[in-house]
Tab-separated table of C-alpha atoms in Angstrom:
chain	number	residue	atom	x	y	z
V	789	MET	CA	7.386	19.007	4.998
V	790	THR	CA	8.817	16.226	7.521
V	791	GLY	CA	10.879	13.506	6.036
V	792	LEU	CA	9.814	9.445	6.081
V	793	GLN	CA	12.552	8.901	8.565
V	794	ASP	CA	11.114	11.516	11.053
V	795	ARG	CA	7.324	10.830	10.997
V	796	LEU	CA	7.594	8.452	13.804
V	797	THR	CA	9.935	6.626	15.961
V	798	PRO	CA	11.387	3.154	15.146
V	799	GLU	CA	9.429	1.427	17.793
V	800	GLN	CA	6.020	3.699	16.737
V	801	VAL	CA	6.999	2.514	13.048
V	802	GLU	CA	7.009	-0.926	14.327
V	803	GLU	CA	4.147	-1.018	16.115
V	804	PHE	CA	2.093	0.892	13.539
V	805	GLY	CA	2.874	-1.958	11.032
V	806	ARG	CA	1.972	-4.905	13.768
V	807	GLU	CA	-1.304	-3.265	13.657
V	808	LEU	CA	-1.912	-2.866	10.154
V	809	ASP	CA	-0.837	-6.916	9.994
V	810	THR	CA	-3.572	-7.530	12.195
V	811	ILE	CA	-6.227	-6.329	10.163
V	812	ARG	CA	-4.873	-8.208	7.474
V	813	GLN	CA	-4.372	-11.353	8.813
V	814	ARG	CA	-7.777	-11.011	10.249
V	815	VAL	CA	-9.479	-10.365	6.679
V	816	VAL	CA	-7.447	-13.360	5.353
V	817	ALA	CA	-8.332	-15.711	7.987
V	818	ASP	CA	-12.329	-14.528	7.291
V	819	LEU	CA	-12.012	-15.078	3.541
V	820	GLY	CA	-15.063	-17.200	2.350
V	821	LYS	CA	-18.105	-18.420	0.310
V	822	GLU	CA	-19.161	-14.357	0.116
V	823	ASP	CA	-16.076	-13.126	-1.440
V	824	VAL	CA	-16.210	-15.530	-4.330
V	825	ASP	CA	-20.091	-15.292	-4.567
V	826	TYR	CA	-19.432	-11.486	-4.926
V	827	ILE	CA	-17.143	-11.535	-7.280
V	828	HIS	CA	-19.048	-14.429	-9.288
V	829	ASN	CA	-22.400	-11.975	-9.283
V	830	VAL	CA	-19.852	-8.957	-10.919
V	831	ILE	CA	-18.503	-11.008	-13.621
V	832	LYS	CA	-22.433	-12.848	-14.191
V	833	THR	CA	-23.602	-8.419	-14.094
V	834	GLN	CA	-20.899	-7.461	-16.153
V	835	ARG	CA	-21.483	-9.933	-18.749
V	836	GLY	CA	-24.918	-9.352	-18.843
V	837	LEU	CA	-24.577	-5.533	-19.656
V	838	GLU	CA	-22.251	-6.747	-22.630
V	839	ILE	CA	-24.390	-8.721	-24.052
V	840	LEU	CA	-27.528	-6.184	-23.516
V	841	GLY	CA	-25.227	-3.471	-24.937
V	842	ARG	CA	-23.990	-5.372	-27.938
V	843	GLY	CA	-27.901	-6.237	-28.399
V	844	LEU	CA	-28.785	-3.024	-28.399
V	845	LEU	CA	-26.740	-2.219	-30.802
V	846	PHE	CA	-28.120	-4.030	-33.341
V	847	ALA	CA	-31.131	-1.640	-33.047
V	848	GLY	CA	-28.694	1.383	-32.972
V	849	PHE	CA	-31.145	3.061	-35.778
V	850	PHE	CA	-32.845	4.216	-33.074
V	851	PRO	CA	-31.677	6.829	-30.900
V	852	PRO	CA	-32.744	5.705	-27.510
V	853	ALA	CA	-31.481	1.972	-28.389
V	854	TRP	CA	-28.348	3.092	-29.266
V	855	ILE	CA	-27.443	5.299	-26.301
V	856	ALA	CA	-28.715	2.568	-23.836
V	857	GLY	CA	-26.298	0.009	-25.554
V	858	VAL	CA	-23.247	2.383	-25.494
V	859	GLY	CA	-24.269	3.086	-21.803
V	860	ALA	CA	-24.653	-0.992	-21.000
V	861	LEU	CA	-21.429	-1.517	-23.079
V	862	SER	CA	-19.766	1.206	-20.919
V	863	LEU	CA	-20.621	-0.087	-17.613
V	864	SER	CA	-19.844	-3.363	-18.967
V	865	LYS	CA	-15.449	-2.618	-19.783
V	866	ILE	CA	-15.658	-0.513	-16.708
V	867	LEU	CA	-16.400	-3.334	-14.316
V	868	ASP	CA	-14.213	-5.575	-16.717
V	869	ASN	CA	-11.225	-3.449	-16.297
V	870	MET	CA	-11.922	-2.316	-12.519
V	871	GLU	CA	-13.433	-4.115	-10.366
V	872	ILE	CA	-12.825	-7.828	-12.077
V	873	GLY	CA	-9.669	-7.516	-13.889
V	874	HIS	CA	-7.332	-5.035	-12.080
V	875	ASN	CA	-8.568	-6.802	-8.575
V	876	VAL	CA	-8.430	-10.362	-10.683
V	877	MET	CA	-5.220	-9.841	-11.683
V	878	HIS	CA	-3.806	-9.009	-8.432
V	879	GLY	CA	-4.083	-12.643	-6.973
V	880	GLN	CA	-7.115	-11.561	-4.623
V	881	TYR	CA	-9.043	-14.643	-5.883
V	882	ASP	CA	-6.120	-17.018	-6.088
V	883	TRP	CA	-6.444	-18.548	-2.882
V	884	THR	CA	-10.028	-19.807	-4.727
V	885	ARG	CA	-8.027	-22.243	-6.741
V	886	ASP	CA	-10.641	-21.216	-9.784
V	887	PRO	CA	-8.760	-21.032	-12.711
V	888	ALA	CA	-11.021	-18.227	-13.976
V	889	LEU	CA	-10.211	-16.132	-11.321
V	890	SER	CA	-6.260	-16.894	-11.405
V	891	SER	CA	-4.047	-13.672	-11.495
V	892	GLN	CA	-2.010	-15.562	-14.052
V	893	LYS	CA	-4.537	-16.754	-16.284
V	894	PHE	CA	-6.893	-13.687	-17.005
V	895	GLU	CA	-7.191	-11.776	-19.371
V	896	TRP	CA	-9.313	-8.317	-19.594
V	897	ASP	CA	-10.876	-6.167	-22.413
V	898	THR	CA	-8.527	-3.554	-22.947
V	899	VAL	CA	-5.102	-3.423	-25.244
V	900	ALA	CA	-2.717	-3.810	-22.754
V	901	PRO	CA	-1.700	-7.268	-22.841
V	902	ALA	CA	-2.155	-8.883	-18.913
V	903	GLU	CA	1.203	-10.770	-18.369
V	904	ASN	CA	2.947	-7.224	-19.016
V	905	TRP	CA	0.704	-5.197	-16.601
V	906	ARG	CA	1.263	-8.036	-13.952
V	907	HIS	CA	4.912	-6.698	-14.238
V	908	SER	CA	4.275	-3.017	-14.440
V	909	HIS	CA	1.856	-2.532	-12.408
V	910	ASN	CA	1.707	-5.267	-9.263
V	911	TYR	CA	5.270	-5.426	-9.040
V	912	ILE	CA	6.777	-2.317	-10.241
V	913	HIS	CA	4.767	0.073	-9.024
V	914	HIS	CA	3.529	-1.919	-5.973
V	915	THR	CA	6.921	-2.583	-4.984
V	916	TYR	CA	8.554	0.909	-5.444
V	917	THR	CA	5.148	3.100	-4.739
V	918	ASN	CA	5.988	6.675	-5.413
V	919	ILE	CA	9.903	6.393	-5.166
V	920	LEU	CA	11.147	8.536	-7.767
V	921	ASP	CA	13.813	7.192	-10.584
V	922	LYS	CA	11.929	3.839	-9.681
V	923	ASP	CA	8.026	3.964	-9.745
V	924	ARG	CA	7.642	4.742	-13.317
V	925	ASP	CA	3.585	5.637	-13.221
V	926	ILE	CA	4.686	8.860	-11.607
V	927	GLY	CA	3.980	10.264	-14.894
V	928	TYR	CA	3.852	7.135	-16.765
V	929	GLY	CA	7.148	8.936	-18.839
V	930	VAL	CA	4.613	11.597	-20.315
V	931	LEU	CA	3.929	13.970	-17.536
V	932	ARG	CA	5.436	16.479	-15.078
V	933	ILE	CA	3.304	15.433	-12.054
V	934	ASP	CA	5.653	15.773	-9.152
V	935	PRO	CA	7.790	18.749	-8.529
V	936	GLU	CA	10.844	17.211	-8.177
V	937	GLN	CA	10.963	16.432	-11.631
V	938	LYS	CA	12.913	18.570	-14.036
V	939	TRP	CA	11.445	20.764	-15.816
V	940	HIS	CA	11.813	21.291	-19.399
V	941	PRO	CA	10.068	23.757	-21.777
V	942	TYR	CA	8.046	20.001	-23.059
V	943	TYR	CA	6.158	20.515	-20.055
V	944	LEU	CA	4.741	23.991	-21.063
V	945	GLY	CA	1.978	21.454	-22.802
V	946	ASN	CA	1.197	18.948	-19.594
V	947	PRO	CA	-2.064	19.858	-19.222
V	948	VAL	CA	-2.779	18.914	-23.174
V	949	TYR	CA	-1.024	15.556	-22.777
V	950	ALA	CA	-3.007	14.598	-19.679
V	951	VAL	CA	-6.335	14.773	-21.527
V	952	LEU	CA	-4.965	12.922	-24.353
V	953	LEU	CA	-3.789	10.403	-21.875
V	954	ALA	CA	-6.783	10.625	-20.382
V	955	VAL	CA	-8.934	9.804	-23.608
V	956	PHE	CA	-6.504	6.832	-25.239
V	957	PHE	CA	-5.819	5.943	-21.864
V	958	GLN	CA	-5.773	1.861	-22.534
V	959	TRP	CA	-2.907	2.450	-25.424
V	960	GLY	CA	-1.343	4.885	-22.398
V	961	VAL	CA	-1.418	1.453	-20.482
V	962	MET	CA	-0.247	-0.726	-22.957
V	963	LEU	CA	2.785	1.543	-24.284
V	964	HIS	CA	4.034	2.383	-20.450
V	965	ASP	CA	5.784	-1.147	-20.998
V	966	LEU	CA	8.007	-0.638	-23.865
V	967	GLU	CA	9.589	2.238	-21.261
V	968	PHE	CA	10.272	5.156	-23.993
V	969	GLU	CA	12.379	7.248	-21.613
V	970	ARG	CA	15.064	4.313	-21.011
V	971	ILE	CA	15.099	3.421	-24.306
V	972	VAL	CA	15.801	7.555	-24.922
V	973	LYS	CA	18.284	7.755	-22.187
V	974	GLY	CA	20.160	4.989	-23.562
V	975	GLU	CA	19.284	2.288	-20.890
V	976	ARG	CA	17.363	-0.186	-22.983
V	977	THR	CA	17.240	-0.720	-26.485
V	978	TRP	CA	14.703	-1.113	-28.929
V	979	ALA	CA	15.649	-4.744	-29.551
V	980	ASP	CA	14.998	-4.944	-25.870
V	981	THR	CA	11.187	-4.385	-26.140
V	982	LYS	CA	10.852	-6.990	-28.657
V	983	GLU	CA	8.751	-9.418	-26.487
V	984	ALA	CA	6.446	-7.062	-25.026
V	985	ARG	CA	5.959	-5.387	-28.340
V	986	GLU	CA	4.900	-8.800	-29.521
V	987	LYS	CA	2.601	-9.290	-26.484
V	988	MET	CA	1.082	-6.138	-27.121
V	989	ILE	CA	0.380	-6.530	-31.117
V	990	ARG	CA	-1.416	-9.813	-30.243
V	991	LYS	CA	-3.781	-8.419	-27.584
V	992	ALA	CA	-4.365	-4.989	-29.483
V	993	SER	CA	-4.770	-6.932	-33.195
V	994	ARG	CA	-7.514	-8.659	-31.256
V	995	GLN	CA	-8.948	-6.038	-29.528
V	996	ILE	CA	-9.286	-3.444	-32.669
V	997	GLY	CA	-10.734	-6.978	-34.389
V	998	LYS	CA	-13.250	-7.350	-31.776
V	999	ASP	CA	-14.508	-4.272	-31.287
V	1000	TYR	CA	-14.140	-2.296	-34.495
V	1001	VAL	CA	-14.120	-5.366	-37.045
V	1002	LEU	CA	-16.303	-8.364	-36.277
V	1003	PHE	CA	-19.311	-6.301	-34.022
V	1004	PRO	CA	-19.583	-3.521	-36.246
V	1005	LEU	CA	-19.871	-6.420	-39.780
V	1006	LEU	CA	-22.605	-8.248	-37.336
V	1007	THR	CA	-24.583	-5.333	-37.615
V	1008	GLY	CA	-24.615	-5.443	-40.922
V	1009	PRO	CA	-25.794	-1.769	-42.478
V	1010	LEU	CA	-25.666	-0.392	-39.029
V	1011	ALA	CA	-21.582	-1.210	-39.046
V	1012	PRO	CA	-20.871	2.550	-38.827
V	1013	LEU	CA	-23.242	3.404	-35.656
V	1014	THR	CA	-21.732	0.015	-34.249
V	1015	PHE	CA	-18.470	1.036	-34.549
V	1016	LEU	CA	-18.817	4.260	-32.841
V	1017	GLY	CA	-20.951	2.846	-30.257
V	1018	ASN	CA	-18.008	0.778	-29.516
V	1019	ALA	CA	-15.566	3.642	-29.662
V	1020	THR	CA	-17.976	5.863	-26.795
V	1021	ALA	CA	-17.962	2.940	-24.859
V	1022	ASN	CA	-13.913	2.519	-24.709
V	1023	LEU	CA	-13.393	6.158	-24.338
V	1024	THR	CA	-15.716	6.196	-21.343
V	1025	ARG	CA	-13.894	3.612	-19.828
V	1026	ASN	CA	-10.509	5.430	-20.086
V	1027	LEU	CA	-11.676	8.381	-18.861
V	1028	TRP	CA	-13.393	7.003	-15.863
V	1029	ALA	CA	-10.314	4.311	-15.110
V	1030	PHE	CA	-7.684	7.930	-16.144
V	1031	SER	CA	-10.034	9.656	-13.548
V	1032	ILE	CA	-9.897	7.021	-10.692
V	1033	ILE	CA	-6.394	5.803	-10.964
V	1034	PHE	CA	-5.397	9.797	-10.954
V	1035	CYS	CA	-7.065	11.016	-8.313
V	1036	GLY	CA	-6.196	8.373	-6.218
V	1037	HIS	CA	-2.029	8.878	-6.339
V	1038	PHE	CA	-1.602	12.358	-7.955
V	1039	PRO	CA	-3.771	14.733	-5.482
V	1040	ALA	CA	-2.247	17.880	-3.554
V	1041	ASP	CA	-0.572	16.017	-0.482
V	1042	VAL	CA	0.334	13.000	-1.599
V	1043	GLU	CA	4.302	12.246	-1.326
V	1044	SER	CA	6.944	11.267	-3.031
V	1045	PHE	CA	10.346	9.474	-1.728
V	1046	THR	CA	14.084	8.847	-2.662
V	1047	GLU	CA	15.382	5.629	-2.742
V	1048	GLU	CA	18.036	6.977	-0.164
V	1049	GLU	CA	14.976	7.117	1.847
V	1050	THR	CA	13.682	3.554	1.495
V	1051	GLU	CA	16.509	2.054	1.718
V	1052	ASN	CA	16.746	-1.336	3.922
V	1053	GLU	CA	12.825	-0.651	4.438
V	1054	THR	CA	11.087	-2.549	7.034
V	1055	ARG	CA	7.593	-4.158	6.916
V	1056	GLY	CA	6.433	-0.580	8.746
V	1057	GLN	CA	8.264	1.497	7.083
V	1058	TRP	CA	6.820	-0.188	3.456
V	1059	TYR	CA	3.339	0.946	5.306
V	1060	LEU	CA	4.000	4.062	6.160
V	1061	ARG	CA	5.183	5.067	2.504
V	1062	GLN	CA	2.103	3.402	0.991
V	1063	ILE	CA	-0.344	5.927	3.496
V	1064	LEU	CA	1.774	8.891	2.493
V	1065	GLY	CA	1.822	8.074	-1.170
V	1066	SER	CA	-1.984	7.789	-1.946
V	1067	ALA	CA	-5.230	9.292	-1.819
V	1068	ASN	CA	-8.648	8.206	-1.431
V	1069	ILE	CA	-11.993	9.162	-2.997
V	1070	SER	CA	-15.379	9.172	-0.860
V	1071	GLY	CA	-18.426	8.148	-2.331
V	1072	GLY	CA	-21.515	5.546	-2.519
V	1073	LYS	CA	-21.404	1.961	-2.681
V	1074	LEU	CA	-21.972	1.920	-6.425
V	1075	PHE	CA	-19.228	4.666	-7.198
V	1076	HIS	CA	-16.640	2.443	-5.091
V	1077	ILE	CA	-17.699	-0.606	-7.149
V	1078	LEU	CA	-17.267	1.149	-10.603
V	1079	SER	CA	-13.744	2.317	-9.176
V	1080	GLY	CA	-13.055	-1.523	-8.627
V	1081	ASN	CA	-12.455	0.158	-4.756
V	1082	LEU	CA	-9.299	1.865	-6.261
V	1083	SER	CA	-11.793	4.874	-4.601
V	1084	HIS	CA	-9.826	2.941	-1.101
V	1085	GLN	CA	-6.431	3.556	-2.640
V	1086	ILE	CA	-4.943	3.795	0.526
V	1087	GLU	CA	-6.273	0.395	1.470
V	1088	HIS	CA	-5.565	-1.326	-2.059
V	1089	HIS	CA	-1.710	0.222	-1.574
V	1090	LEU	CA	-1.458	-1.410	2.090
V	1091	PHE	CA	-3.155	-4.508	0.963
V	1092	PRO	CA	-3.008	-5.260	-2.961
V	1093	ASP	CA	-3.694	-9.031	-2.820
V	1094	ILE	CA	-7.147	-9.468	-0.261
V	1095	PRO	CA	-10.342	-8.926	-2.199
V	1096	ALA	CA	-10.984	-5.167	-2.924
V	1097	ARG	CA	-14.654	-5.588	-1.801
V	1098	ARG	CA	-12.808	-5.424	1.813
V	1099	TYR	CA	-11.534	-2.138	1.509
V	1100	PRO	CA	-14.780	-0.360	2.895
V	1101	GLN	CA	-14.982	-2.803	5.635
V	1102	ILE	CA	-11.362	-1.769	7.107
V	1103	ALA	CA	-11.055	1.768	5.830
V	1104	ASP	CA	-12.467	3.265	9.219
V	1105	GLU	CA	-10.137	1.340	10.963
V	1106	VAL	CA	-7.274	2.034	9.020
V	1107	ARG	CA	-8.175	5.642	9.048
V	1108	ALA	CA	-8.214	5.436	12.903
V	1109	ILE	CA	-4.441	3.937	12.941
V	1110	CYS	CA	-3.376	7.116	11.169
V	1111	GLU	CA	-5.202	9.303	13.718
V	1112	LYS	CA	-3.533	7.696	16.513
V	1113	TYR	CA	-0.309	7.928	14.983
V	1114	GLY	CA	-0.970	11.725	13.558
V	1115	LEU	CA	-0.001	10.089	10.294
V	1116	PRO	CA	-2.445	12.077	7.427
V	1117	TYR	CA	-5.397	10.374	5.592
V	1118	ASN	CA	-6.103	11.793	2.047
V	1119	THR	CA	-9.227	11.489	0.848
V	1120	GLY	CA	-11.628	13.640	-0.750
V	1121	SER	CA	-14.758	13.592	-3.327
V	1122	LEU	CA	-14.170	12.938	-6.587
V	1123	GLY	CA	-14.598	16.733	-8.169
V	1124	ARG	CA	-12.064	17.937	-5.387
V	1125	GLN	CA	-9.581	15.172	-5.925
V	1126	LEU	CA	-9.820	15.684	-9.573
V	1127	GLY	CA	-9.876	19.223	-9.454
V	1128	SER	CA	-6.278	19.300	-7.510
V	1129	VAL	CA	-4.681	16.997	-9.417
V	1130	ALA	CA	-5.839	19.212	-12.794
V	1131	LYS	CA	-4.557	22.263	-10.858
V	1132	LYS	CA	-0.808	20.411	-10.424
V	1133	LEU	CA	-0.657	19.478	-13.738
V	1134	VAL	CA	-1.366	22.921	-14.994
V	1135	LYS	CA	1.163	24.191	-11.955
V	1136	LEU	CA	3.994	21.585	-13.146
V	1137	ALA	CA	3.599	22.699	-16.667
V	1138	LEU	CA	5.542	26.394	-15.864
V	1139	PRO	CA	8.685	26.773	-15.206
V	1140	GLY	CA	10.310	28.226	-11.658
V	1141	VAL	CA	8.027	25.229	-9.674
V	1142	ARG	CA	10.809	23.423	-8.023
V	1143	GLY	CA	13.454	21.244	-9.960
V	1144	ASN	CA	15.758	22.868	-12.034
V	1145	VAL	CA	15.865	23.128	-16.078
V	1146	ALA	CA	16.420	19.554	-17.691
V	1147	PRO	CA	19.292	19.754	-19.982
V	1148	SER	CA	17.568	17.569	-22.282
V	1149	GLY	CA	13.887	16.102	-23.302
V	1150	PRO	CA	11.184	14.729	-21.072
V	1151	ASP	CA	13.641	11.542	-20.733
V	1152	ASP	CA	14.559	13.289	-17.619
V	1153	ALA	CA	11.066	13.308	-15.932
V	1154	GLY	CA	12.376	10.471	-13.448
V	1155	SER	CA	15.776	12.707	-12.210
V	1156	THR	CA	15.679	13.936	-8.889
V	1157	LEU	CA	17.509	17.127	-7.849
V	1158	ASP	CA	17.180	19.465	-4.582
V	1159	ARG	CA	14.919	16.890	-3.076
V	1160	ASP	CA	14.437	18.530	0.558
V	1161	LYS	CA	13.314	21.892	-1.102
V	1162	ALA	CA	11.236	20.213	-3.616
V	1163	ARG	CA	9.284	18.297	-1.001
V	1164	THR	CA	7.617	21.579	0.395
V	1165	ALA	CA	6.070	22.085	-3.178
V	1166	ALA	CA	2.536	21.632	-4.947
């Protein structure tokens, strides 16, 4: 596979970057009332679905009401996390100066504290996208998802770990900020995590109290059904978020990079890395909304701080630029991308698929070895 620096000439990279900058500048200059009205309508819909869902659970003794309530509550949590929380906390609406849309003040309906997530996601992941040993979203410290990660017998459980991560995804995102792999390596101490842990405990306590104590108790004798309904809604949101996020980052042909490749990176080179390290998911308008428009992961990685509703509007233009410069534009249906991710998880669970055997446990998951050979795998 061609290295990052060999894709385009320096002159092409800079022209490529200028063309993408032009798209960004045009969109930013056009932001206005339609964008504000859109996000307010999504928030209104989300709140309505939550009220409807929790209201229907008061009639949970009637199976259709329970099913409808869980469905409405699931959609509410998906919208809150994907199209509202994720995008607002990226600063996509900071330009409105609306406190309710402030990236620094917004808190979402999940156990992961917004402040912790903003650092690990907005800064670490979006700055060092798919750079091994830098982007901790590669495998989340749990999975072998890149052929350059050293193999260890621990990874034979790769598919099982992936299923568990999907089921408990909000908890995985929360615990991600503890950086267990760095503690195991001795690069960080447990004491260093004190501030992050305190935020996690406070946020998780509020979420548990709301979903599994307060609202079940409010329904009186239906408390067990309400408890189950809230748990089902959280599970649905977890599975959906996991699927969308993994399909945007880990299908076949999505590339990873070394720190050496990305030294002294220019704006054009940063853009190039985002395109090579991302994948889109095709679908209809409702699908894109429910994915938080992360179905346009390529556009999101290029322009993480412009309103996500704009991604479908510029996707064809971005794709045309990729074609102009002979660059891949990785896209496919949810089923295709999810199948690709599953195949990779199973394949990389086995020894002999690039990467040498690690001398110890999964703490070596981010280590790199024999980069050039490993690039040709998976």
